[in-house]
mmCIF file of C-alpha atoms and ligand atoms in Angstrom:
data_model
loop_
_atom_site.group_PDB
_atom_site.id
_atom_site.type_symbol
_atom_site.label_atom_id
_atom_site.label_comp_id
_atom_site.label_asym_id
_atom_site.label_seq_id
_atom_site.Cartn_x
_atom_site.Cartn_y
_atom_site.Cartn_z
ATOM 1 C CA UNK T 9 -27.780 4.091 -69.907
ATOM 2 C CA UNK T 10 -28.582 1.246 -67.511
ATOM 3 C CA UNK T 11 -28.191 2.544 -63.962
ATOM 4 C CA UNK T 12 -26.874 -0.169 -61.651
ATOM 5 C CA UNK T 13 -26.882 0.583 -57.948
ATOM 6 C CA UNK T 14 -24.665 -1.659 -55.771
ATOM 7 C CA UNK T 15 -25.126 -1.861 -52.010
ATOM 8 C CA UNK T 16 -22.428 -2.794 -49.481
ATOM 9 C CA UNK T 17 -22.573 -2.421 -45.725
ATOM 10 C CA UNK T 18 -20.474 -4.839 -43.747
ATOM 11 C CA UNK T 19 -17.045 -6.406 -44.059
ATOM 12 C CA UNK T 20 -17.806 -9.501 -46.161
ATOM 13 C CA UNK T 21 -19.814 -7.426 -48.653
ATOM 14 C CA UNK T 22 -16.821 -5.565 -50.033
ATOM 15 C CA UNK T 23 -15.160 -8.720 -51.384
ATOM 16 C CA UNK T 24 -18.386 -9.598 -53.192
ATOM 17 C CA UNK T 25 -19.154 -6.171 -54.671
ATOM 18 C CA UNK T 26 -15.635 -5.419 -55.934
ATOM 19 C CA UNK T 27 -15.401 -8.099 -58.677
ATOM 20 C CA UNK T 28 -18.925 -7.375 -59.930
ATOM 21 C CA UNK T 29 -18.196 -3.649 -60.259
ATOM 22 C CA UNK T 30 -14.918 -4.421 -62.001
ATOM 23 C CA UNK T 31 -16.600 -6.793 -64.453
ATOM 24 C CA UNK T 32 -19.319 -4.260 -65.303
ATOM 25 C CA UNK T 33 -16.868 -1.361 -65.628
ATOM 26 C CA UNK T 34 -15.874 -2.109 -69.178
ATOM 27 C CA UNK T 35 -19.414 -2.726 -70.444
ATOM 28 C CA UNK T 36 -20.921 -0.052 -72.666
ATOM 29 C CA UNK T 37 -24.215 1.521 -71.631
ATOM 30 C CA UNK T 38 -23.722 0.904 -67.899
ATOM 31 C CA UNK T 39 -23.525 3.580 -65.202
ATOM 32 C CA UNK T 40 -22.657 2.196 -61.765
ATOM 33 C CA UNK T 41 -23.170 3.657 -58.298
ATOM 34 C CA UNK T 42 -21.965 2.283 -54.986
ATOM 35 C CA UNK T 43 -23.909 2.909 -51.794
ATOM 36 C CA UNK T 44 -22.146 2.127 -48.500
ATOM 37 C CA UNK T 45 -24.743 1.784 -45.765
ATOM 38 C CA UNK T 46 -22.181 2.409 -43.013
ATOM 39 C CA UNK T 47 -23.184 -0.747 -41.073
ATOM 40 C CA UNK T 48 -19.455 -1.270 -40.574
ATOM 41 C CA UNK T 49 -17.623 1.997 -40.073
ATOM 42 C CA UNK T 50 -14.230 1.416 -38.401
ATOM 43 C CA UNK T 51 -11.354 1.846 -40.856
ATOM 44 C CA UNK T 52 -10.227 -1.720 -40.100
ATOM 45 C CA UNK T 53 -13.699 -3.084 -40.881
ATOM 46 C CA UNK T 54 -14.323 -1.069 -44.027
ATOM 47 C CA UNK T 55 -11.741 1.351 -45.552
ATOM 48 C CA UNK T 56 -8.918 -1.205 -45.723
ATOM 49 C CA UNK T 57 -11.019 -3.405 -47.987
ATOM 50 C CA UNK T 58 -11.554 -0.586 -50.468
ATOM 51 C CA UNK T 59 -7.789 -0.180 -50.741
ATOM 52 C CA UNK T 60 -7.037 -3.915 -50.998
ATOM 53 C CA UNK T 61 -9.701 -4.546 -53.626
ATOM 54 C CA UNK T 62 -9.273 -1.327 -55.640
ATOM 55 C CA UNK T 63 -12.939 -0.650 -54.959
ATOM 56 C CA UNK T 64 -13.999 2.888 -55.939
ATOM 57 C CA UNK T 65 -14.977 5.168 -53.050
ATOM 58 C CA UNK T 66 -18.726 4.943 -52.377
ATOM 59 C CA UNK T 67 -20.866 7.502 -54.204
ATOM 60 C CA UNK T 68 -23.043 7.723 -51.106
ATOM 61 C CA UNK T 69 -22.505 6.678 -47.477
ATOM 62 C CA UNK T 70 -25.697 6.298 -45.447
ATOM 63 C CA UNK T 71 -23.761 6.286 -42.147
ATOM 64 C CA UNK T 72 -26.238 4.068 -40.292
ATOM 65 C CA UNK T 73 -23.746 2.446 -37.854
ATOM 66 C CA UNK T 74 -24.638 -0.182 -35.259
ATOM 67 C CA UNK T 75 -27.735 -0.780 -33.179
ATOM 68 C CA UNK T 76 -30.355 -3.467 -32.711
ATOM 69 C CA UNK T 77 -31.440 -5.434 -35.753
ATOM 70 C CA UNK T 78 -34.630 -3.387 -36.064
ATOM 71 C CA UNK T 79 -32.778 -0.087 -35.715
ATOM 72 C CA UNK T 80 -30.110 -1.033 -38.234
ATOM 73 C CA UNK T 81 -32.545 -2.517 -40.757
ATOM 74 C CA UNK T 82 -34.966 0.398 -40.444
ATOM 75 C CA UNK T 83 -32.290 3.097 -40.699
ATOM 76 C CA UNK T 84 -30.891 1.610 -43.898
ATOM 77 C CA UNK T 85 -34.413 1.338 -45.334
ATOM 78 C CA UNK T 86 -35.279 4.970 -44.609
ATOM 79 C CA UNK T 87 -32.030 6.309 -46.038
ATOM 80 C CA UNK T 88 -31.887 3.941 -48.988
ATOM 81 C CA UNK T 89 -35.427 4.771 -50.103
ATOM 82 C CA UNK T 90 -34.394 8.414 -50.377
ATOM 83 C CA UNK T 91 -31.365 7.420 -52.496
ATOM 84 C CA UNK T 92 -33.478 5.270 -54.833
ATOM 85 C CA UNK T 93 -36.002 8.043 -55.326
ATOM 86 C CA UNK T 94 -33.212 10.461 -56.163
ATOM 87 C CA UNK T 95 -31.093 8.210 -58.426
ATOM 88 C CA UNK T 96 -33.903 6.095 -59.928
ATOM 89 C CA UNK T 97 -31.714 3.025 -60.628
ATOM 90 C CA UNK T 98 -32.776 0.390 -63.173
ATOM 91 C CA UNK T 99 -31.489 -2.384 -60.941
ATOM 92 C CA UNK T 100 -30.279 -2.755 -57.359
ATOM 93 C CA UNK T 101 -27.561 -5.343 -56.703
ATOM 94 C CA UNK T 102 -27.266 -6.722 -53.168
ATOM 95 C CA UNK T 103 -24.738 -9.302 -51.971
ATOM 96 C CA UNK T 104 -24.664 -11.879 -49.196
ATOM 97 C CA UNK T 105 -26.847 -11.941 -46.131
ATOM 98 C CA UNK T 106 -26.148 -8.980 -43.844
ATOM 99 C CA UNK T 107 -28.853 -6.647 -42.542
ATOM 100 C CA UNK T 108 -27.946 -3.918 -45.047
ATOM 101 C CA UNK T 109 -28.598 -6.267 -47.975
ATOM 102 C CA UNK T 110 -32.066 -7.198 -46.714
ATOM 103 C CA UNK T 111 -32.998 -3.545 -46.112
ATOM 104 C CA UNK T 112 -31.929 -2.483 -49.599
ATOM 105 C CA UNK T 113 -33.690 -5.429 -51.246
ATOM 106 C CA UNK T 114 -36.972 -4.671 -49.471
ATOM 107 C CA UNK T 115 -36.853 -0.996 -50.387
ATOM 108 C CA UNK T 116 -36.048 -1.664 -54.042
ATOM 109 C CA UNK T 117 -38.664 -4.397 -54.424
ATOM 110 C CA UNK T 118 -41.382 -2.149 -52.984
ATOM 111 C CA UNK T 119 -40.390 0.678 -55.321
ATOM 112 C CA UNK T 120 -40.702 -1.760 -58.247
ATOM 113 C CA UNK T 121 -36.939 -1.752 -58.952
ATOM 114 C CA UNK T 122 -35.612 -5.208 -59.917
ATOM 115 C CA UNK T 123 -33.257 -6.701 -57.345
ATOM 116 C CA UNK T 124 -30.259 -8.895 -58.182
ATOM 117 C CA UNK T 125 -28.949 -11.073 -55.354
ATOM 118 C CA UNK T 126 -25.349 -12.195 -55.547
ATOM 119 C CA UNK T 127 -24.772 -15.333 -53.423
ATOM 120 C CA UNK T 128 -28.409 -16.419 -53.595
ATOM 121 C CA UNK T 129 -29.831 -19.734 -52.440
ATOM 122 C CA UNK T 130 -27.526 -20.498 -49.500
ATOM 123 C CA UNK T 131 -29.437 -22.057 -46.602
ATOM 124 C CA UNK T 132 -28.427 -23.218 -43.124
ATOM 125 C CA UNK T 133 -32.084 -24.076 -42.371
ATOM 126 C CA UNK T 134 -31.487 -22.438 -39.001
ATOM 127 C CA UNK T 135 -33.855 -19.514 -38.550
ATOM 128 C CA UNK T 136 -32.212 -18.579 -35.249
ATOM 129 C CA UNK T 137 -29.430 -17.051 -37.385
ATOM 130 C CA UNK T 138 -30.239 -13.478 -38.447
ATOM 131 C CA UNK T 139 -28.405 -14.122 -41.722
ATOM 132 C CA UNK T 140 -30.734 -17.026 -42.578
ATOM 133 C CA UNK T 141 -33.775 -14.785 -42.182
ATOM 134 C CA UNK T 142 -32.070 -12.205 -44.396
ATOM 135 C CA UNK T 143 -31.167 -14.761 -47.107
ATOM 136 C CA UNK T 144 -34.635 -16.265 -47.327
ATOM 137 C CA UNK T 145 -36.331 -12.870 -47.544
ATOM 138 C CA UNK T 146 -33.898 -11.393 -50.079
ATOM 139 C CA UNK T 147 -34.294 -14.404 -52.359
ATOM 140 C CA UNK T 148 -38.080 -14.094 -52.092
ATOM 141 C CA UNK T 149 -38.101 -10.568 -53.530
ATOM 142 C CA UNK T 150 -35.152 -10.835 -55.944
ATOM 143 C CA UNK T 151 -35.614 -10.994 -59.686
ATOM 144 C CA UNK T 152 -32.108 -12.270 -60.519
ATOM 145 C CA UNK T 153 -30.691 -14.948 -58.242
ATOM 146 C CA UNK T 154 -26.971 -15.506 -58.801
ATOM 147 C CA UNK T 155 -25.931 -18.725 -57.059
ATOM 148 C CA UNK T 156 -22.410 -19.838 -56.075
ATOM 149 C CA UNK T 157 -22.921 -23.629 -56.258
ATOM 150 C CA UNK T 158 -25.415 -26.299 -57.356
ATOM 151 C CA UNK T 159 -26.825 -26.854 -53.839
ATOM 152 C CA UNK T 160 -28.055 -23.249 -53.830
ATOM 153 C CA UNK T 161 -29.947 -23.898 -57.081
ATOM 154 C CA UNK T 162 -31.549 -26.964 -55.492
ATOM 155 C CA UNK T 163 -32.625 -24.929 -52.437
ATOM 156 C CA UNK T 164 -34.244 -22.246 -54.572
ATOM 157 C CA UNK T 165 -36.039 -24.732 -56.802
ATOM 158 C CA UNK T 166 -37.374 -26.515 -53.718
ATOM 159 C CA UNK T 167 -38.755 -23.158 -52.560
ATOM 160 C CA UNK T 168 -40.575 -22.732 -55.875
ATOM 161 C CA UNK T 169 -38.409 -20.004 -57.407
ATOM 162 C CA UNK T 170 -38.959 -20.042 -61.179
ATOM 163 C CA UNK T 171 -36.037 -21.607 -63.008
ATOM 164 C CA UNK T 172 -35.450 -18.627 -65.287
ATOM 165 C CA UNK T 173 -34.605 -16.427 -62.290
ATOM 166 C CA UNK T 174 -31.818 -18.713 -61.078
ATOM 167 C CA UNK T 175 -28.329 -18.321 -62.560
ATOM 168 C CA UNK T 176 -25.467 -20.563 -61.422
ATOM 169 C CA UNK T 177 -22.507 -18.213 -61.832
ATOM 170 C CA UNK T 178 -20.029 -19.388 -59.200
ATOM 171 C CA UNK T 179 -18.462 -17.797 -56.174
ATOM 172 C CA UNK T 180 -17.558 -14.088 -56.288
ATOM 173 C CA UNK T 181 -15.594 -14.398 -53.032
ATOM 174 C CA UNK T 182 -13.198 -16.616 -54.951
ATOM 175 C CA UNK T 183 -12.931 -13.917 -57.650
ATOM 176 C CA UNK T 184 -11.600 -11.535 -55.006
ATOM 177 C CA UNK T 185 -9.347 -14.200 -53.552
ATOM 178 C CA UNK T 186 -7.807 -14.923 -56.958
ATOM 179 C CA UNK T 187 -7.387 -11.179 -57.567
ATOM 180 C CA UNK T 188 -5.563 -10.529 -54.285
ATOM 181 C CA UNK T 189 -3.678 -13.807 -53.696
ATOM 182 C CA UNK T 190 -0.480 -12.891 -55.624
ATOM 183 C CA UNK T 191 -0.169 -9.752 -53.463
ATOM 184 C CA UNK T 192 -0.915 -11.768 -50.313
ATOM 185 C CA UNK T 193 1.828 -14.252 -51.214
ATOM 186 C CA UNK T 194 4.375 -11.435 -51.507
ATOM 187 C CA UNK T 195 3.539 -10.147 -48.034
ATOM 188 C CA UNK T 196 5.783 -11.202 -45.181
ATOM 189 C CA UNK T 197 3.498 -10.938 -42.232
ATOM 190 C CA UNK T 198 4.879 -14.048 -40.503
ATOM 191 C CA UNK T 199 8.027 -12.589 -38.992
ATOM 192 C CA UNK T 200 6.040 -9.594 -37.730
ATOM 193 C CA UNK T 201 3.787 -11.988 -35.819
ATOM 194 C CA UNK T 202 6.576 -14.384 -34.898
ATOM 195 C CA UNK T 203 4.972 -17.441 -36.527
ATOM 196 C CA UNK T 204 6.212 -19.884 -39.188
ATOM 197 C CA UNK T 205 4.209 -20.704 -42.344
ATOM 198 C CA UNK T 206 2.300 -23.982 -41.982
ATOM 199 C CA UNK T 207 2.909 -24.133 -38.217
ATOM 200 C CA UNK T 208 0.133 -21.989 -36.734
ATOM 201 C CA UNK T 209 -3.643 -21.930 -36.353
ATOM 202 C CA UNK T 210 -5.622 -18.950 -37.682
ATOM 203 C CA UNK T 211 -8.689 -18.255 -35.544
ATOM 204 C CA UNK T 212 -11.694 -15.944 -35.899
ATOM 205 C CA UNK T 213 -14.982 -15.762 -33.979
ATOM 206 C CA UNK T 214 -17.731 -13.173 -34.249
ATOM 207 C CA UNK T 215 -21.164 -14.886 -34.448
ATOM 208 C CA UNK T 216 -23.559 -13.704 -31.725
ATOM 209 C CA UNK T 217 -24.469 -17.359 -30.970
ATOM 210 C CA UNK T 218 -20.804 -17.974 -30.076
ATOM 211 C CA UNK T 219 -19.507 -14.751 -28.593
ATOM 212 C CA UNK T 220 -22.556 -13.209 -26.910
ATOM 213 C CA UNK T 221 -23.144 -16.319 -24.827
ATOM 214 C CA UNK T 222 -20.925 -16.525 -21.710
ATOM 215 C CA UNK T 223 -20.649 -20.327 -21.556
ATOM 216 C CA UNK T 224 -19.900 -20.678 -25.293
ATOM 217 C CA UNK T 225 -17.236 -17.955 -25.404
ATOM 218 C CA UNK T 226 -15.679 -19.430 -22.232
ATOM 219 C CA UNK T 227 -15.584 -22.820 -23.948
ATOM 220 C CA UNK T 228 -13.869 -21.193 -26.960
ATOM 221 C CA UNK T 229 -11.287 -19.471 -24.763
ATOM 222 C CA UNK T 230 -10.573 -22.685 -22.810
ATOM 223 C CA UNK T 231 -10.044 -24.596 -26.055
ATOM 224 C CA UNK T 232 -7.768 -21.904 -27.488
ATOM 225 C CA UNK T 233 -5.683 -22.023 -24.303
ATOM 226 C CA UNK T 234 -5.441 -25.805 -24.650
ATOM 227 C CA UNK T 235 -4.613 -25.684 -28.380
ATOM 228 C CA UNK T 236 -1.814 -23.122 -27.926
ATOM 229 C CA UNK T 237 0.081 -25.675 -25.874
ATOM 230 C CA UNK T 238 0.864 -27.425 -29.159
ATOM 231 C CA UNK T 239 0.802 -24.630 -31.757
ATOM 232 C CA UNK T 240 0.962 -20.862 -32.214
ATOM 233 C CA UNK T 241 -2.389 -19.168 -32.726
ATOM 234 C CA UNK T 242 -3.133 -15.951 -34.601
ATOM 235 C CA UNK T 243 -6.472 -14.515 -33.472
ATOM 236 C CA UNK T 244 -7.637 -11.213 -35.027
ATOM 237 C CA UNK T 245 -10.489 -10.010 -32.844
ATOM 238 C CA UNK T 246 -13.765 -8.624 -34.242
ATOM 239 C CA UNK T 247 -15.125 -5.562 -32.333
ATOM 240 C CA UNK T 248 -18.143 -7.549 -31.088
ATOM 241 C CA UNK T 249 -15.858 -10.307 -29.757
ATOM 242 C CA UNK T 250 -13.439 -7.844 -28.144
ATOM 243 C CA UNK T 251 -16.329 -6.237 -26.264
ATOM 244 C CA UNK T 252 -17.634 -9.599 -25.020
ATOM 245 C CA UNK T 253 -14.197 -10.924 -23.999
ATOM 246 C CA UNK T 254 -13.718 -7.831 -21.861
ATOM 247 C CA UNK T 255 -17.247 -7.922 -20.459
ATOM 248 C CA UNK T 256 -16.883 -11.579 -19.384
ATOM 249 C CA UNK T 257 -13.330 -11.036 -18.063
ATOM 250 C CA UNK T 258 -11.893 -13.531 -20.551
ATOM 251 C CA UNK T 259 -9.439 -11.213 -22.323
ATOM 252 C CA UNK T 260 -6.885 -11.529 -19.506
ATOM 253 C CA UNK T 261 -7.024 -15.315 -19.694
ATOM 254 C CA UNK T 262 -6.143 -15.194 -23.409
ATOM 255 C CA UNK T 263 -3.435 -12.581 -22.857
ATOM 256 C CA UNK T 264 -1.726 -14.948 -20.397
ATOM 257 C CA UNK T 265 -1.339 -17.574 -23.154
ATOM 258 C CA UNK T 266 2.095 -16.839 -24.613
ATOM 259 C CA UNK T 267 1.476 -18.559 -27.961
ATOM 260 C CA UNK T 268 -1.779 -16.723 -28.776
ATOM 261 C CA UNK T 269 -1.379 -13.530 -30.826
ATOM 262 C CA UNK T 270 -4.475 -11.453 -30.047
ATOM 263 C CA UNK T 271 -4.501 -8.781 -32.732
ATOM 264 C CA UNK T 272 -6.757 -6.122 -34.279
ATOM 265 C CA UNK T 273 -8.948 -7.019 -37.313
ATOM 266 C CA UNK T 274 -6.734 -7.515 -40.373
ATOM 267 C CA UNK T 275 -6.896 -6.206 -43.908
ATOM 268 C CA UNK T 276 -8.051 -8.562 -46.646
ATOM 269 C CA UNK T 277 -4.527 -9.080 -48.034
ATOM 270 C CA UNK T 278 -3.160 -9.857 -44.578
ATOM 271 C CA UNK T 279 -6.028 -12.252 -43.838
ATOM 272 C CA UNK T 280 -5.465 -14.144 -47.070
ATOM 273 C CA UNK T 281 -1.725 -14.358 -46.463
ATOM 274 C CA UNK T 282 -2.331 -15.882 -43.036
ATOM 275 C CA UNK T 283 -5.121 -18.231 -44.181
ATOM 276 C CA UNK T 284 -3.092 -19.434 -47.171
ATOM 277 C CA UNK T 285 -0.175 -20.509 -44.960
ATOM 278 C CA UNK T 286 -2.107 -21.680 -41.904
ATOM 279 C CA UNK T 287 -1.786 -25.247 -40.628
ATOM 280 C CA UNK T 288 -5.459 -25.023 -39.707
ATOM 281 C CA UNK T 289 -8.235 -22.393 -39.625
ATOM 282 C CA UNK T 290 -10.762 -22.386 -36.780
ATOM 283 C CA UNK T 291 -13.670 -20.044 -37.345
ATOM 284 C CA UNK T 292 -17.372 -19.266 -37.376
ATOM 285 C CA UNK T 293 -17.117 -17.108 -40.525
ATOM 286 C CA UNK T 294 -18.963 -17.967 -43.732
ATOM 287 C CA UNK T 295 -16.331 -16.598 -46.101
ATOM 288 C CA UNK T 296 -13.425 -18.410 -44.457
ATOM 289 C CA UNK T 297 -15.135 -21.775 -45.015
ATOM 290 C CA UNK T 298 -15.011 -21.024 -48.751
ATOM 291 C CA UNK T 299 -11.541 -19.506 -48.818
ATOM 292 C CA UNK T 300 -9.996 -22.474 -46.955
ATOM 293 C CA UNK T 301 -11.732 -24.907 -49.303
ATOM 294 C CA UNK T 302 -10.367 -23.098 -52.356
ATOM 295 C CA UNK T 303 -6.860 -22.963 -50.861
ATOM 296 C CA UNK T 304 -7.032 -26.563 -49.597
ATOM 297 C CA UNK T 305 -6.395 -25.550 -45.981
ATOM 298 C CA UNK T 306 -8.058 -27.663 -43.227
ATOM 299 C CA UNK T 307 -10.877 -25.774 -41.525
ATOM 300 C CA UNK T 308 -12.967 -26.374 -38.401
ATOM 301 C CA UNK T 309 -16.172 -24.340 -38.357
ATOM 302 C CA UNK T 310 -17.530 -23.898 -34.859
ATOM 303 C CA UNK T 311 -21.231 -23.946 -35.619
ATOM 304 C CA UNK T 312 -23.963 -26.593 -35.505
ATOM 305 C CA UNK T 313 -24.664 -26.114 -39.225
ATOM 306 C CA UNK T 314 -23.519 -24.325 -42.360
ATOM 307 C CA UNK T 315 -25.217 -22.678 -45.320
ATOM 308 C CA UNK T 316 -22.169 -23.701 -47.368
ATOM 309 C CA UNK T 317 -22.373 -27.547 -47.338
ATOM 310 C CA UNK T 318 -20.161 -27.952 -50.429
ATOM 311 C CA UNK T 319 -17.233 -26.852 -48.285
ATOM 312 C CA UNK T 320 -17.816 -30.067 -46.313
ATOM 313 C CA UNK T 321 -18.851 -32.514 -49.040
ATOM 314 C CA UNK T 322 -16.279 -31.320 -51.583
ATOM 315 C CA UNK T 323 -13.910 -29.143 -49.554
ATOM 316 C CA UNK T 324 -11.746 -29.069 -46.435
ATOM 317 C CA UNK T 325 -14.316 -27.982 -43.860
ATOM 318 C CA UNK T 326 -15.763 -29.873 -40.885
ATOM 319 C CA UNK T 327 -18.271 -28.683 -38.311
ATOM 320 C CA UNK T 328 -17.803 -28.701 -34.554
ATOM 321 C CA UNK T 329 -20.835 -27.827 -32.447
ATOM 322 C CA UNK T 330 -20.223 -25.172 -29.815
ATOM 323 C CA UNK T 331 -19.665 -26.742 -26.353
ATOM 324 C CA UNK T 332 -18.724 -30.086 -27.931
ATOM 325 C CA UNK T 333 -16.339 -32.198 -25.866
ATOM 326 C CA UNK T 334 -14.704 -33.396 -29.106
ATOM 327 C CA UNK T 335 -13.149 -30.097 -30.191
ATOM 328 C CA UNK T 336 -9.524 -31.170 -29.722
ATOM 329 C CA UNK T 337 -10.067 -34.529 -31.472
ATOM 330 C CA UNK T 338 -11.719 -32.789 -34.422
ATOM 331 C CA UNK T 339 -8.814 -30.345 -34.686
ATOM 332 C CA UNK T 340 -6.260 -33.153 -34.461
ATOM 333 C CA UNK T 341 -8.056 -35.180 -37.156
ATOM 334 C CA UNK T 342 -8.077 -32.127 -39.435
ATOM 335 C CA UNK T 343 -4.369 -31.515 -38.813
ATOM 336 C CA UNK T 344 -3.640 -35.167 -39.647
ATOM 337 C CA UNK T 345 -5.686 -34.865 -42.847
ATOM 338 C CA UNK T 346 -3.551 -31.890 -43.916
ATOM 339 C CA UNK T 347 -3.941 -29.823 -47.051
ATOM 340 C CA UNK T 348 -5.684 -31.173 -50.117
ATOM 341 C CA UNK T 349 -6.458 -30.082 -53.638
ATOM 342 C CA UNK T 350 -10.090 -29.039 -54.210
ATOM 343 C CA UNK T 351 -11.820 -27.819 -57.378
ATOM 344 C CA UNK T 352 -15.456 -26.731 -57.193
ATOM 345 C CA UNK T 353 -17.312 -25.871 -60.374
ATOM 346 C CA UNK T 354 -17.242 -22.133 -61.186
ATOM 347 C CA UNK T 355 -15.072 -21.272 -58.179
ATOM 348 C CA UNK T 356 -12.584 -20.059 -60.726
ATOM 349 C CA UNK T 357 -12.249 -16.296 -60.437
ATOM 350 C CA UNK T 358 -14.770 -15.603 -63.216
ATOM 351 C CA UNK T 359 -18.117 -15.554 -61.407
ATOM 352 C CA UNK T 360 -18.469 -11.770 -61.664
ATOM 353 C CA UNK T 361 -17.862 -11.916 -65.410
ATOM 354 C CA UNK T 362 -20.838 -14.327 -65.705
ATOM 355 C CA UNK T 363 -22.961 -11.981 -63.585
ATOM 356 C CA UNK T 364 -22.008 -8.988 -65.724
ATOM 357 C CA UNK T 365 -22.815 -10.840 -68.944
ATOM 358 C CA UNK T 366 -26.182 -11.883 -67.577
ATOM 359 C CA UNK T 367 -27.094 -8.372 -66.393
ATOM 360 C CA UNK T 368 -26.077 -6.805 -69.699
ATOM 361 C CA UNK T 369 -27.965 -9.330 -71.814
HETATM 362 C C1 UD1 W 401 -22.320 -8.469 -39.358
HETATM 363 C C2 UD1 W 401 -23.262 -9.415 -40.128
HETATM 364 C C3 UD1 W 401 -22.644 -10.790 -40.216
HETATM 365 C C4 UD1 W 401 -21.241 -10.734 -40.802
HETATM 366 C C5 UD1 W 401 -20.412 -9.771 -39.956
HETATM 367 C C6 UD1 W 401 -19.010 -9.650 -40.488
HETATM 368 C C7 UD1 W 401 -25.678 -8.984 -39.875
HETATM 369 C C8 UD1 W 401 -26.922 -9.499 -39.257
HETATM 370 N N1 UD1 W 401 -24.529 -9.547 -39.433
HETATM 371 O O1 UD1 W 401 -22.218 -8.934 -38.029
HETATM 372 O O2 UD1 W 401 -23.447 -11.603 -41.053
HETATM 373 O O3 UD1 W 401 -20.671 -12.024 -40.784
HETATM 374 O O4 UD1 W 401 -21.046 -8.488 -39.985
HETATM 375 O O5 UD1 W 401 -18.223 -8.856 -39.664
HETATM 376 O O6 UD1 W 401 -25.746 -8.113 -40.699
HETATM 377 N N2 UD1 W 401 -18.685 -2.661 -34.681
HETATM 378 C C9 UD1 W 401 -17.665 -1.768 -34.529
HETATM 379 N N3 UD1 W 401 -17.094 -1.278 -35.683
HETATM 380 C C10 UD1 W 401 -17.507 -1.622 -36.923
HETATM 381 C C11 UD1 W 401 -18.559 -2.536 -37.038
HETATM 382 C C12 UD1 W 401 -19.141 -3.047 -35.910
HETATM 383 O O7 UD1 W 401 -17.242 -1.433 -33.445
HETATM 384 O O8 UD1 W 401 -16.950 -1.123 -37.914
HETATM 385 C C13 UD1 W 401 -19.303 -3.207 -33.448
HETATM 386 C C14 UD1 W 401 -20.466 -2.369 -33.026
HETATM 387 O O9 UD1 W 401 -20.515 -2.353 -31.632
HETATM 388 C C15 UD1 W 401 -21.657 -3.124 -33.543
HETATM 389 C C16 UD1 W 401 -21.162 -4.562 -33.371
HETATM 390 O O10 UD1 W 401 -19.765 -4.508 -33.670
HETATM 391 O O11 UD1 W 401 -22.826 -2.846 -32.850
HETATM 392 C C17 UD1 W 401 -21.821 -5.533 -34.287
HETATM 393 O O12 UD1 W 401 -21.801 -5.057 -35.632
HETATM 394 P P1 UD1 W 401 -22.985 -5.461 -36.635
HETATM 395 O O13 UD1 W 401 -22.741 -4.919 -37.978
HETATM 396 O O14 UD1 W 401 -24.285 -5.133 -35.987
HETATM 397 O O15 UD1 W 401 -22.885 -7.038 -36.648
HETATM 398 P P2 UD1 W 401 -21.660 -8.013 -36.859
HETATM 399 O O16 UD1 W 401 -21.539 -8.827 -35.635
HETATM 400 O O17 UD1 W 401 -20.440 -7.267 -37.323
#
């Protein structure tokens, strides 16, 4: 029996773990375990994704919760080392770039357990982003690097990673999207929110560089207030963002805007339904840049850079630097551009199958 230990901790991880576990389920000689680090713990940030994705309940929950980066990273490491010593996995699979993934990769590598990294090789080349630090370090210690697109292969090769460790498998986020989309398209969330398909903007912000900084979050709020003069806006609010809006006294300003729907974080199915039918998506999320590209929905990413450049060169994404005076022009240009058909190699719903085949062989 090959013991495969998967690690998930924060919201975007669940969409990446689910297809890999499903693809490995049918393979003989595999025993899988799922460890939830507990980095995200609210039902809306965690449990709902298990239901939407038919993800099995975690075998172990480390319950680490929030805290500073050092506290969070260290707590996962201490707890995860205990789990590895107990279960003695043959391989540890980590996904994406959150703190939990780095902690688990470091622990496994130091115990001599091979690490597989799903979504390897992405680079923003911006070390002020905690996720960039996490990505670079995970890829350094990983034995199997599963990349979503050719640019990730190029990044890894430039960093001197041996070719035989790099496997271009495609995008597992798109696997989950393809799996859930038919259900999302049957959902009628629009009347509940009082918006019409194609006629609203879908907005999310949660990056510390955007929401922890008073002048940047004020700039975001001002632009949302301006944008809602011409279209309805649906804005599910991440817990970090909700706290900052309140702290800076900006929540009341948004609440006064009649066309902005400020709502709680959504489930995965609900998010996809709203992204799929949005006129435009405005975000600082990594996953949404990919989902909009796959669905052909115009996207404005409010960041100075992206680790997912194919969403710009081949997809529907454009960047807008925080505090830019051109925000409204960029949004208008994207709205004029409209939807378009995009096909990126291996973003086809079968990335996890390629990962499973590679791990088994
Ligand atoms: C983390 C990831 C980020 C990812 C994001 C998705 C890192 C470095 N960052 O950022 O890459 O895009 O998740 O959401 O790992 N909180 C709650 N309930 C929860 C989870 C968080 O209230 O279920 C609050 C807590 O106050 C917590 C804060 O949000 O301290 C931030 O959570 P944390 O996991 O530290 O970072 P995110 O901003 O969510």
